[in-house]
Structures are given as C-alpha cells and as structure tokens.
Tab-separated table of C-alpha atoms and ligand atoms in Angstrom:
chain	number	residue	atom	x	y	z
A	194	MET	CA	85.145	102.184	45.607
A	195	SER	CA	84.084	102.006	49.371
A	196	LEU	CA	86.900	102.503	51.457
A	197	ARG	CA	87.516	102.570	55.235
A	198	ILE	CA	88.637	105.733	56.214
A	199	VAL	CA	89.779	107.358	59.734
A	200	VAL	CA	90.637	111.142	59.480
A	201	ALA	CA	92.744	113.055	62.144
A	202	ILE	CA	91.985	116.730	62.136
A	203	GLY	CA	94.584	118.523	63.823
A	204	GLY	CA	94.413	120.910	66.537
A	205	ASN	CA	96.968	123.365	65.329
A	206	SER	CA	94.821	123.571	61.933
A	207	LEU	CA	92.038	124.626	63.550
A	208	ILE	CA	93.638	127.657	64.757
A	209	LYS	CA	94.968	130.162	61.533
A	210	ASP	CA	96.966	132.306	63.356
A	211	LYS	CA	97.031	134.256	67.026
A	212	GLU	CA	94.336	136.800	65.977
A	213	HIS	CA	92.297	133.754	65.426
A	214	GLN	CA	92.070	131.399	68.231
A	215	SER	CA	88.790	132.107	69.307
A	216	VAL	CA	86.224	129.651	70.089
A	217	GLU	CA	84.423	131.158	66.767
A	218	ASP	CA	86.932	131.076	64.449
A	219	GLN	CA	87.880	127.513	65.448
A	220	TYR	CA	84.400	126.431	64.459
A	221	GLY	CA	85.195	128.014	61.166
A	222	ALA	CA	88.107	126.631	60.698
A	223	ILE	CA	85.942	123.123	61.220
A	224	CYS	CA	83.121	124.011	58.922
A	225	GLU	CA	85.952	124.090	56.401
A	226	THR	CA	87.560	121.024	57.371
A	227	SER	CA	84.441	119.543	57.721
A	228	SER	CA	83.294	120.322	54.064
A	229	GLN	CA	86.194	118.311	53.232
A	230	ILE	CA	85.045	115.208	55.403
A	231	ALA	CA	81.808	115.357	54.358
A	232	GLN	CA	82.631	114.596	50.501
A	233	ILE	CA	84.548	111.881	51.553
A	234	CYS	CA	81.536	110.972	53.694
A	235	ARG	CA	79.559	109.978	51.063
A	236	ASP	CA	81.573	106.961	49.370
A	237	ASN	CA	83.578	105.486	52.258
A	238	ARG	CA	83.353	104.459	55.561
A	239	VAL	CA	84.564	107.264	58.136
A	240	LEU	CA	86.127	107.907	61.515
A	241	ILE	CA	87.090	111.165	62.500
A	242	THR	CA	89.506	111.544	65.476
A	243	HIS	CA	91.247	114.934	66.565
A	244	GLY	CA	94.046	116.378	68.175
A	245	ASN	CA	93.501	119.418	71.433
A	246	GLY	CA	97.303	120.970	71.928
A	247	PRO	CA	96.401	124.513	71.528
A	248	GLN	CA	93.356	124.190	72.969
A	249	VAL	CA	93.815	121.733	75.809
A	250	GLY	CA	96.762	124.410	76.942
A	251	PHE	CA	93.921	127.151	77.062
A	252	ILE	CA	91.954	125.399	79.382
A	253	LEU	CA	94.698	124.518	81.512
A	254	GLN	CA	96.038	128.438	81.616
A	255	ARG	CA	92.364	129.351	82.162
A	256	SER	CA	92.134	127.099	85.288
A	257	ASP	CA	95.497	128.469	86.756
A	258	ILE	CA	94.512	132.282	86.124
A	259	ALA	CA	91.259	131.515	88.022
A	260	PHE	CA	93.468	129.770	90.501
A	261	ASP	CA	95.409	132.634	91.015
A	262	LYS	CA	93.042	135.349	90.903
A	263	ALA	CA	90.067	134.349	92.404
A	264	HIS	CA	91.057	130.868	94.678
A	265	MET	CA	88.742	129.021	92.209
A	266	HIS	CA	89.914	124.921	91.921
A	267	ARG	CA	92.362	123.938	89.383
A	268	VAL	CA	90.857	121.744	86.045
A	269	PRO	CA	93.339	118.793	86.729
A	270	LEU	CA	95.173	118.554	82.586
A	271	VAL	CA	93.456	115.074	82.161
A	272	SER	CA	90.004	116.658	82.718
A	273	CYS	CA	90.815	119.291	80.448
A	274	ASP	CA	91.753	116.467	77.814
A	275	ALA	CA	87.309	115.121	78.356
A	276	ASP	CA	86.483	119.157	78.220
A	277	THR	CA	88.174	119.216	74.687
A	278	GLN	CA	86.658	116.152	73.423
A	279	GLY	CA	83.197	117.176	74.641
A	280	ALA	CA	83.547	120.706	72.857
A	281	ILE	CA	85.884	119.754	69.821
A	282	GLY	CA	83.530	116.730	69.046
A	283	TYR	CA	80.451	119.454	69.374
A	284	GLN	CA	82.030	121.415	66.690
A	285	ILE	CA	82.255	118.633	64.847
A	286	GLN	CA	79.042	116.348	64.733
A	287	GLN	CA	77.430	120.569	63.729
A	288	ALA	CA	79.722	121.277	61.277
A	289	LEU	CA	79.526	118.082	59.447
A	290	GLY	CA	75.766	117.172	60.221
A	291	ASN	CA	75.225	120.679	58.556
A	292	GLU	CA	76.979	119.401	55.941
A	293	PHE	CA	74.866	116.391	55.493
A	294	ARG	CA	71.590	118.336	56.009
A	295	LYS	CA	72.647	120.467	53.018
A	296	ALA	CA	73.368	117.705	50.885
A	297	GLY	CA	70.170	115.930	52.159
A	298	TRP	CA	71.991	112.846	53.213
A	299	ASN	CA	70.688	110.802	55.929
A	300	LYS	CA	73.881	110.254	58.000
A	301	ASN	CA	74.738	111.031	61.650
A	302	VAL	CA	77.256	111.832	63.235
A	303	VAL	CA	78.105	110.945	66.853
A	304	THR	CA	80.783	112.032	69.560
A	305	LEU	CA	82.306	109.143	71.846
A	306	VAL	CA	84.197	110.024	74.827
A	307	THR	CA	87.237	107.800	74.688
A	308	GLN	CA	89.461	106.378	77.227
A	309	ILE	CA	92.893	105.314	75.875
A	310	GLU	CA	94.743	102.789	78.906
A	311	VAL	CA	98.713	103.840	78.848
A	312	ASP	CA	101.383	102.368	80.804
A	313	GLU	CA	101.280	103.733	84.407
A	314	ASP	CA	105.505	103.506	84.107
A	315	ASP	CA	105.683	104.938	80.518
A	316	PRO	CA	109.007	107.007	80.465
A	317	ALA	CA	107.054	110.018	79.191
A	318	PHE	CA	105.595	110.719	82.563
A	319	SER	CA	109.055	111.885	83.572
A	320	LYS	CA	110.186	113.014	80.095
A	321	PRO	CA	107.477	116.353	78.870
A	322	ALA	CA	107.487	116.085	74.937
A	323	LYS	CA	104.066	117.199	74.006
A	324	PRO	CA	103.329	121.108	73.216
A	325	ILE	CA	100.295	122.329	74.229
A	326	GLY	CA	98.700	126.155	74.481
A	327	SER	CA	100.054	129.111	73.280
A	328	PHE	CA	103.493	130.103	71.964
A	329	TYR	CA	105.970	132.343	73.240
A	330	THR	CA	108.769	134.314	72.109
A	331	PRO	CA	112.554	133.637	73.511
A	332	GLN	CA	112.251	136.317	75.999
A	333	GLU	CA	108.639	135.452	77.099
A	334	ALA	CA	109.530	132.137	77.634
A	335	GLU	CA	112.223	132.839	79.800
A	336	MET	CA	109.927	134.780	82.120
A	337	ILE	CA	107.163	132.792	82.295
A	338	ARG	CA	110.207	129.808	83.152
A	339	GLN	CA	111.105	132.323	86.129
A	340	THR	CA	107.031	132.530	87.544
A	341	ASN	CA	106.135	129.432	86.413
A	342	LEU	CA	108.373	126.977	88.312
A	343	ASP	CA	106.225	123.847	87.651
A	344	TRP	CA	106.064	124.459	84.011
A	345	GLN	CA	108.400	123.117	80.863
A	346	LEU	CA	109.099	124.411	77.868
A	347	MET	CA	110.007	123.623	74.284
A	348	GLU	CA	111.429	124.884	71.001
A	349	ASP	CA	108.365	123.995	68.792
A	350	ALA	CA	109.113	123.256	65.318
A	351	GLY	CA	110.461	126.767	64.322
A	352	ARG	CA	107.204	128.686	65.568
A	353	GLY	CA	108.378	129.963	68.978
A	354	PHE	CA	108.552	128.271	72.735
A	355	ARG	CA	105.273	126.334	74.520
A	356	ARG	CA	104.483	124.489	77.431
A	357	VAL	CA	105.259	121.005	77.091
A	358	VAL	CA	103.357	117.969	79.497
A	359	ALA	CA	103.887	114.174	79.719
A	360	SER	CA	102.640	112.298	76.450
A	361	PRO	CA	102.214	108.618	77.047
A	362	ILE	CA	102.287	105.850	74.627
A	363	PRO	CA	98.994	104.516	73.661
A	364	ARG	CA	98.355	101.067	74.548
A	365	ARG	CA	94.219	100.076	74.264
A	366	ILE	CA	91.277	101.857	73.448
A	367	VAL	CA	88.991	100.776	76.086
A	368	GLU	CA	85.452	101.915	74.378
A	369	LEU	CA	86.629	99.900	71.225
A	370	ASP	CA	84.004	97.662	71.456
A	371	ALA	CA	81.298	100.588	70.996
A	372	ILE	CA	82.834	102.614	68.380
A	373	LYS	CA	84.001	99.189	66.335
A	374	THR	CA	79.970	98.635	66.853
A	375	LEU	CA	78.878	101.962	65.504
A	376	TYR	CA	81.671	102.687	62.976
A	377	GLU	CA	80.473	99.381	61.318
A	378	GLN	CA	76.799	100.554	61.567
A	379	ASP	CA	77.692	103.317	58.816
A	380	PHE	CA	77.646	105.979	62.195
A	381	ILE	CA	80.199	108.957	61.424
A	382	LEU	CA	82.039	108.614	64.222
A	383	VAL	CA	83.871	111.285	66.230
A	384	ALA	CA	86.178	109.326	68.451
A	385	ALA	CA	89.803	109.296	70.442
A	386	GLY	CA	89.490	113.149	70.577
A	387	GLY	CA	93.119	114.996	71.693
A	388	GLY	CA	94.528	111.632	71.753
A	389	GLY	CA	92.035	109.913	74.069
A	390	ILE	CA	91.570	110.358	77.899
A	391	PRO	CA	94.992	108.895	79.426
A	392	VAL	CA	93.866	105.959	81.971
A	393	ILE	CA	96.001	103.620	83.629
A	394	ASN	CA	94.659	99.916	84.776
A	395	GLU	CA	95.036	99.023	88.728
A	396	ASP	CA	94.100	95.986	88.931
A	397	GLY	CA	90.917	96.349	86.386
A	398	GLN	CA	90.063	99.609	87.650
A	399	PHE	CA	91.108	102.670	85.496
A	400	ARG	CA	92.020	105.867	86.790
A	401	GLY	CA	92.882	109.416	84.832
A	402	VAL	CA	96.838	110.509	84.822
A	403	ASP	CA	97.321	114.413	83.568
A	404	ALA	CA	99.284	113.765	80.235
A	405	VAL	CA	97.999	114.419	76.699
A	406	ILE	CA	98.689	111.413	74.277
A	407	ASP	CA	99.469	112.380	70.768
A	408	LYS	CA	96.640	112.045	68.605
A	409	ASP	CA	98.816	111.225	65.831
A	410	ARG	CA	99.681	107.576	67.662
A	411	ALA	CA	96.290	107.187	69.188
A	412	THR	CA	94.018	107.755	65.431
A	413	SER	CA	97.187	104.976	64.283
A	414	LEU	CA	96.505	102.477	66.412
A	415	LEU	CA	92.459	102.922	66.300
A	416	ALA	CA	92.973	102.920	62.105
A	417	SER	CA	94.504	99.643	62.550
A	418	GLN	CA	92.150	97.938	64.985
A	419	LEU	CA	89.275	98.811	62.486
A	420	GLU	CA	91.109	97.360	59.836
A	421	ALA	CA	91.049	100.675	58.179
A	422	ASP	CA	92.271	101.292	54.823
A	423	VAL	CA	93.566	104.889	54.647
A	424	LEU	CA	94.694	107.229	57.097
A	425	ILE	CA	94.682	111.120	56.685
A	426	ILE	CA	96.280	113.555	59.098
A	427	SER	CA	94.611	116.718	58.624
A	428	THR	CA	97.467	119.725	59.515
A	429	ALA	CA	98.579	123.021	59.061
A	430	VAL	CA	100.822	121.922	55.702
A	431	THR	CA	99.883	120.882	52.341
A	432	HIS	CA	103.036	118.265	52.582
A	433	ALA	CA	105.326	116.826	55.043
A	434	ALA	CA	108.679	118.195	53.677
A	435	LEU	CA	112.684	117.226	53.220
A	436	ASN	CA	114.902	119.806	55.074
A	437	TYR	CA	111.566	121.685	56.987
A	438	GLY	CA	112.809	125.210	57.474
A	439	LYS	CA	115.434	125.291	55.251
A	440	GLU	CA	115.869	126.786	51.820
A	441	ASN	CA	116.402	123.410	50.068
A	442	GLN	CA	112.964	122.712	51.160
A	443	THR	CA	111.034	119.828	49.387
A	444	ALA	CA	107.857	118.960	49.567
A	445	LEU	CA	107.184	115.323	49.695
A	446	GLY	CA	104.529	113.886	47.682
A	447	LYS	CA	104.104	110.308	46.733
A	448	VAL	CA	106.397	107.987	48.892
A	449	SER	CA	107.005	104.553	49.358
A	450	ARG	CA	106.883	103.309	53.069
A	451	LYS	CA	110.427	102.298	52.830
A	452	ASP	CA	111.898	105.654	51.707
A	453	MET	CA	110.059	107.582	54.407
A	454	GLU	CA	111.733	104.991	57.165
A	455	GLU	CA	114.865	106.174	55.685
A	456	TYR	CA	113.948	110.151	55.696
A	457	LEU	CA	112.227	109.690	59.592
A	458	SER	CA	115.831	107.850	60.211
A	459	GLN	CA	117.457	111.029	59.223
A	460	GLY	CA	116.063	113.809	61.105
A	461	HIS	CA	113.571	115.272	58.717
A	462	PHE	CA	110.639	115.670	61.276
A	463	ALA	CA	110.439	117.528	64.142
A	464	ALA	CA	109.563	115.934	67.549
A	465	GLY	CA	106.150	116.980	68.809
A	466	SER	CA	104.756	117.999	65.924
A	467	MET	CA	105.595	116.211	62.283
A	468	LYS	CA	107.996	113.455	63.516
A	469	PRO	CA	104.577	111.786	65.709
A	470	LYS	CA	102.213	112.052	62.190
A	471	ILE	CA	105.509	110.188	60.062
A	472	GLU	CA	105.625	107.470	62.956
A	473	ALA	CA	102.168	107.302	63.124
A	474	ALA	CA	101.444	106.882	59.413
A	475	LEU	CA	104.477	104.054	59.132
A	476	GLU	CA	103.228	102.378	61.959
A	477	PHE	CA	99.473	101.795	60.640
A	478	LEU	CA	101.233	100.861	57.130
A	479	ASN	CA	103.563	98.303	58.983
A	480	ARG	CA	100.474	96.890	60.689
A	481	GLY	CA	98.451	96.602	57.423
A	482	GLY	CA	96.784	99.518	56.159
A	483	LYS	CA	97.060	100.489	52.433
A	484	LYS	CA	98.044	104.268	52.562
A	485	ALA	CA	98.403	106.779	54.844
A	486	ILE	CA	98.756	111.054	53.577
A	487	ILE	CA	99.296	114.128	55.393
A	488	THR	CA	97.762	116.894	53.850
A	489	ASP	CA	96.179	120.505	54.315
A	490	PRO	CA	92.489	120.664	55.538
A	491	ALA	CA	91.939	122.119	52.103
A	492	HIS	CA	92.979	119.251	50.243
A	493	ILE	CA	91.941	116.038	51.848
A	494	VAL	CA	89.464	115.219	48.814
A	495	ASP	CA	92.590	116.001	46.025
A	496	ALA	CA	94.923	113.910	48.271
A	497	LEU	CA	92.708	110.839	48.928
A	498	GLU	CA	92.215	111.240	44.700
A	499	ASP	CA	95.917	110.997	44.442
A	500	ARG	CA	96.564	114.450	43.250
A	501	THR	CA	98.298	116.205	46.070
A	502	GLY	CA	99.506	115.991	49.827
A	503	THR	CA	102.216	113.531	51.172
A	504	ARG	CA	100.733	109.815	49.958
A	505	ILE	CA	103.148	107.235	51.487
A	506	TYR	CA	102.526	103.741	50.293
A	507	GLN	CA	102.518	100.251	51.350
A	508	GLU	CA	104.299	99.254	48.365
A	509	GLU	CA	107.421	100.318	46.317
A	510	ILE	CA	106.416	103.041	43.634
B	158	ADP	P1	98.961	119.706	64.449
B	158	ADP	O1	97.927	120.038	65.401
B	158	ADP	O2	97.973	119.264	63.227
B	158	ADP	O3	99.295	117.483	64.998
B	158	ADP	P2	101.558	120.414	64.561
B	158	ADP	O4	101.847	121.260	65.139
B	158	ADP	O5	101.403	119.383	65.875
B	158	ADP	O6	100.121	119.780	63.939
B	158	ADP	O7	102.301	119.130	63.581
B	158	ADP	C1	102.114	120.074	62.202
B	158	ADP	C2	103.476	121.076	62.034
B	158	ADP	O8	104.862	120.423	61.826
B	158	ADP	C3	103.477	121.546	60.829
B	158	ADP	O9	102.598	123.200	60.790
B	158	ADP	C4	105.160	122.425	60.938
B	158	ADP	O10	105.018	123.231	61.075
B	158	ADP	C5	105.466	121.241	61.227
B	158	ADP	N1	107.053	120.334	60.708
B	158	ADP	C6	108.072	120.170	61.656
B	158	ADP	N2	108.815	119.214	60.673
B	158	ADP	C7	108.040	119.647	59.690
B	158	ADP	C8	108.314	118.746	57.844
B	158	ADP	N3	109.427	118.400	58.330
B	158	ADP	N4	107.617	118.869	57.430
B	158	ADP	C9	106.449	119.673	57.360
B	158	ADP	N5	106.098	120.365	58.766
B	158	ADP	C10	106.655	120.309	59.457
B	159	MG	MG1	100.674	117.312	66.554
C-alpha cells in the first residue's frame, strides 16, 4: 500500500559523539539515514524535514568568534537558520539522490527554503528553551555564564548544559502551496529544515526573527497539512522511554494515543528534546494522522513495518 509519509531527521542524530562533529562526519550520518529513507521512498510518497539544533549553534558560535577575533560582522540567528536549510538540504539531496541513482530509480530530490510564520508576541521570545550547539560540563557552563552575559544555558536531558534560544510555535508555512504541488508530483522534498525560518507578518510583509522553531512542531504541522498518514521522527534513540535515565527505564513499543497522553502528563519526556516529539506526534494524531513513529535512523524501515521503535496509534490497542 502506498502511504503518505513525512519523516523528520534529528539534528542531534547526525552527530554521533564529540569526536564526530565535522561536516564530513555529518554527511556520513546522513548517508546512513538516507539508505533507510530511500527504501521507504520506493512505494510511498515521502517528504523529509530535518532539525538543526547543533548545527545552528555551531554557526552562531563561529560568527561570535569571528566577531571577537577579526571584527567581522555577526550572522543573525535567523540567517544561521537559513544557512542550515541549505547546507543540510544539500547533503540530503546528494546522499538520497545517490541512493536512487544506485538503485536505478528516476526520482528527484529537491530542497525548498521554507519560512514559517510565528506570532510576534509568542511568550517563547522572553523564555528561551530550545537547546542549540555544543554540550558543556557544569564547570564550563559556569565559565560561559561569566564571559557570555547574553547567553542563557540549560541542562539538556542529562547530556550536559547547552545554550538555549527562543523557540516560538510555528503558525503558518509560507511556502505551503509550492510544497504541496511538488509533493503531489512525486518529488522527494526536503522542506521546513531546522523547523523553518521564523518570520513575523507585519501587515502582509514578512520579517525574519532571531529564534529556532522546534523542528518536531513544524514537522507535525506540515505533516497534517499534507494529510500524511504516517509521521516518522528519526532521532538518536531507538525508542521513547518511560523513566528515562533511571534504573527502571522502559522502552515504549506500540502505544495508543490515549496512553501516550497519560505518559506525557506524568512528565516522562524531557523538555527541549523528547517532549516536543511526543507532543508533535500526539498533535499529528489529534488532527487525523494514523500513526506516529519515533526511532533511530537505523530502524526507520523496521519501525514502519511495525517491528521496532515507538509506534503511537490512533486507535485503542
Ligand atoms: P533531535 O535532534 O533528534 O530532535 P533531541 O536531542 O532533541 O534530538 O531529542 C532526542 C533525545 O531526547 C534523546 O537522544 C534522549 O537523549 C532525550 N530524551 C529525553 N527524554 C527521553 C525519553 N523519555 N525517552 C527517550 N529519550 C529521551
Ligand atoms: Mg530536538
């Protein structure tokens, strides 16, 4: 059966560890993810989104260093968002395109620069909560707090401290018509990268704002607007878990929407990482999606075929 699928590639899932952060390493990770995604593209209609948490943070930090050391102009965060859409989109286009060429399939992969409207008065602008860039030890975080007075740092899911930036709710996908047209014409699209470039609407004119939209939220919105059947969220872990990081940690396999709502309200999922994925999955199901999957890149095909990963279903099980 042919399904309408939207798959989100996690920005953190492209970085295996601190020793593998280079652009070349990330391309290697994209190649691995692409070999899985290519398999689901054969019989289904697929759109790909991706995160940019680490990558957008690296670009921003590079800009800060260039400003301090060489008096170069700073790159605004919104422009860093746009940069990640191009750079990561390029890598997906090449890696996935190569998979199709290897298989002898005549399929085009296209990246679409995507702006997403957010509310100017979104409370997120005064409450940064989206982790970006590198991870720091508590000692490093303390030093950074003293030297970079404009930075805000937060602990990220037991992995260390990270810089956090504003992450407003995505309201409207500006290029939706173009995305829909290409999707229906069987182009394999990469869109809404990094959660989309956040813009505010000032009397019909758009203006970019410095923020990073959570790509899980943006992906869920896009998946619903494309009337997708399945939303796949590819991340660094094979499953979402209850009691994450504790001795009684339990991986979640097949779960009903209702049970997942209960687990969410019990606080099992960390803010800024797994929580937005669960919320995105539930919102997608509440708007009519059939199934949402959370798993790691290596298990995308197996999870779609119901063998592994966290699979959240519309119906009661
Ligand atoms: P991505 O870049 O894919 O969005 P994130 O780092 O934002 O990845 O979110 C995935 C991470 O969430 C996992 O790698 C894990 O460290 C963390 N996490 C937090 N709570 C949970 C949980 N309950 N179950 C599984 N992973 C969790
Ligand atoms: Mg994330």
